[in-house]
Every structure is written in C-alpha cells, then in structure tokens.
C-alpha cells in the first residue's frame, strides 16, 4: 500500500521536474537542492555551451569535468552537470550571493498557496584587485537597456595604453552591462547582464555581479526595488539532506589554507538538535575535501564498518588526529 506521504513526495518531484532549470522547492527541513546528472556532448559543442544550457558557470563545469576539453569535448563525450547545491548558511530571503562559489540564490516572494522555492544562477564577480563588496544591501533601481559609464580609473588606464575609452557606452552589443541591470545601494555596483557570456562563472569583472543575459532577464521584472541582497563569502557550506550530512568546499578567494578554523566551522554547520539522529562523520573524507576543494557536494556519513568481533570494544572516529594535524599547520 502506498502511503499518503509517498504520494505527496512523488507529486512534489513531478512538479519540480516541470520547473525551469535552477528552480527548486525549498526543502522543509534540509539544506540540499538539485541533482547531478550526465549529458552527452554534441558535435562542435563546447563545454561552455553545455554549461550555459544547464545553468552552470565556467569554473563549475571545468572542475566537474577535469579531463574534458573545454573547447571541443567531442560528440558523444559524457559531461557531468554539477546541479546539486547546499544552500548558503544565511536567512533564505531576497537575493543571496555567495562569491566563493560564483552563484546567486533568489528566494522569490510567494503567496500563501504557493510552494516556497529558490532559484539559483551562476554569476561572474570581481577579479583580483576589484573585489565584490560583502554585506547586506538592497536593490534601488532596475534599468532596461542601460548605458554604461566607464569609471574614471578605467578611462585613465586605457589612456595610458593609448586607447582612450569613451565617457559613455550606449545600449547595444558593445555594452558590457547587457540589456538589463539592477542597481544596488552600494555606489557603482550592479547585478547585470553581459555581452561576454563566456565570463560567467569566472572572476573577471571590476566588482559587479554578472549574469547570463537570459538569467537576469528572467528575474528582472520579479525583483522589486528595496529587496534585500546579502553578499557573502562562504567557501565551505555544510548541511543535511534527511539524515545524511553533506559538505561543499570551494577554493578561497585569498591565498590561505584551510586549517583548524575551517574544521570547526564545518562541524558547527552540521550541529543538530539533541532529538535528531546522531550520524558519525567521515573525518578522513572531510580532511581530503578541505585539502582538495572542488565544489562537489559530498556526503560525510561514516562508511559502514566490516563485521567485527562482537566482544571487541568499538573504536571512535579518529577526530583527534584530524584536529591535531590541522592545529599543527
């Protein structure tokens, strides 16, 4: 006999499968959305073409497919789409931008009878020396077909190279803002489209947040003026899906190694209420991920141990060894 809960779960899965790529129902009691899957490359299709078709940015698709050619994967080549994400550890409201993973999360307002949901999109952010600012701000204005005013620093740099930059770039194919822009309450910073979509998923801008043209167009009319925008830097995300703990680790934006603080942060993100099921963590896997960040969502439950002598005393997970090793760095 099929339970009512099982029927409801099947209905939710069916409804979610009909949503656009990157749109998910908010988990009621968890932190993980989406699934990884595999597609086959078509003739003359680049890895960047595949990434854009599947709501993924450059770094994400490259890290998920390290052995696949970026420019010519080859017809029939299997390409992993990293479509699984752990939600950032902040309030699930408005727009949340995690610069460490080059991804934006949008929590649209819903009416009482609508399913709470989240939409997530790959982004481009500021390159070294032009860091995207962190903190809470809000949207102040929406501009369709915006003109672009190159900052003075850019015009001065161009002049030094003998390439004077114009004071203004009108709307059109040469405009780096694309056709849609959402201004933030941080002078000079916007969420905008681009005329160079290959840069999405990279640290390539002068601090603004870039989106694929079709992505910003999809949210443009639905983001009201005054909506909160929370820009965070979370290179380590951890959370739960049911009774399974997961972690997702990205390279840090600065030159630093993960150490004791990173370990403690990860463990704090996985703290649960005393009434929840206790799950032993795989500390060796966690150590490997901290040393080899690749953005993958990885389960941290302890692997089942082979049957042992029933009279033998069970060993505790070797957490102290990991603590000692990280603390010694």
Short mmCIF file of N, CA, C and O in Angstrom, two decimals, residues 38-45 50 68 72-80:
data_model
loop_
_atom_site.label_atom_id
_atom_site.label_comp_id
_atom_site.label_asym_id
_atom_site.label_seq_id
_atom_site.Cartn_x
_atom_site.Cartn_y
_atom_site.Cartn_z
N UNK A 38 24.30 13.50 -16.04
CA UNK A 38 25.25 13.40 -17.14
C UNK A 38 24.53 13.64 -18.46
O UNK A 38 23.42 13.15 -18.67
N UNK A 39 25.17 14.41 -19.34
CA UNK A 39 24.67 14.62 -20.70
C UNK A 39 25.78 14.25 -21.67
O UNK A 39 26.95 14.14 -21.29
N UNK A 40 25.41 14.04 -22.93
CA UNK A 40 26.39 13.75 -23.96
C UNK A 40 26.61 14.99 -24.83
O UNK A 40 25.64 15.64 -25.26
N UNK A 41 27.87 15.32 -25.07
CA UNK A 41 28.20 16.47 -25.90
C UNK A 41 27.80 16.21 -27.35
O UNK A 41 27.94 15.09 -27.85
N UNK A 42 27.33 17.27 -28.01
CA UNK A 42 27.02 17.19 -29.43
C UNK A 42 28.23 17.67 -30.24
O UNK A 42 29.14 18.29 -29.72
N UNK A 43 28.20 17.38 -31.52
CA UNK A 43 29.31 17.74 -32.40
C UNK A 43 29.54 19.26 -32.37
O UNK A 43 28.59 20.04 -32.45
N UNK A 44 30.80 19.66 -32.22
CA UNK A 44 31.24 21.05 -32.22
C UNK A 44 30.66 21.87 -31.07
O UNK A 44 30.73 23.11 -31.08
N UNK A 45 30.11 21.21 -30.06
CA UNK A 45 29.61 21.91 -28.88
C UNK A 45 30.74 22.05 -27.87
O UNK A 45 31.45 21.09 -27.59
N UNK A 50 27.62 23.83 -23.18
CA UNK A 50 26.88 22.87 -22.34
C UNK A 50 26.59 23.49 -20.98
O UNK A 50 25.48 23.36 -20.44
N UNK A 68 37.93 16.71 -19.56
CA UNK A 68 37.21 17.02 -20.80
C UNK A 68 37.71 18.33 -21.38
O UNK A 68 37.88 19.32 -20.65
N UNK A 72 36.49 21.62 -27.23
CA UNK A 72 35.92 20.61 -28.12
C UNK A 72 35.86 19.26 -27.39
O UNK A 72 36.73 18.40 -27.57
N UNK A 73 34.83 19.08 -26.56
CA UNK A 73 34.71 17.81 -25.85
C UNK A 73 34.61 16.61 -26.78
O UNK A 73 35.11 15.53 -26.47
N UNK A 74 33.96 16.79 -27.93
CA UNK A 74 33.80 15.69 -28.87
C UNK A 74 32.41 15.08 -28.78
O UNK A 74 31.87 14.89 -27.69
N UNK A 75 31.83 14.79 -29.92
CA UNK A 75 30.48 14.24 -29.96
C UNK A 75 30.40 12.93 -29.17
O UNK A 75 31.25 12.05 -29.31
N UNK A 76 29.39 12.85 -28.31
CA UNK A 76 29.18 11.65 -27.52
C UNK A 76 29.93 11.62 -26.20
O UNK A 76 29.71 10.70 -25.39
N UNK A 77 30.80 12.59 -25.95
CA UNK A 77 31.54 12.63 -24.68
C UNK A 77 30.58 12.89 -23.53
O UNK A 77 29.74 13.78 -23.60
N UNK A 78 30.69 12.09 -22.48
CA UNK A 78 29.84 12.28 -21.31
C UNK A 78 30.34 13.45 -20.47
O UNK A 78 31.52 13.54 -20.16
N UNK A 79 29.44 14.36 -20.15
CA UNK A 79 29.77 15.56 -19.39
C UNK A 79 28.92 15.57 -18.12
O UNK A 79 27.69 15.46 -18.18
N UNK A 80 29.57 15.70 -16.98
CA UNK A 80 28.88 15.78 -15.69
C UNK A 80 28.35 17.18 -15.49
O UNK A 80 29.09 18.16 -15.61
#
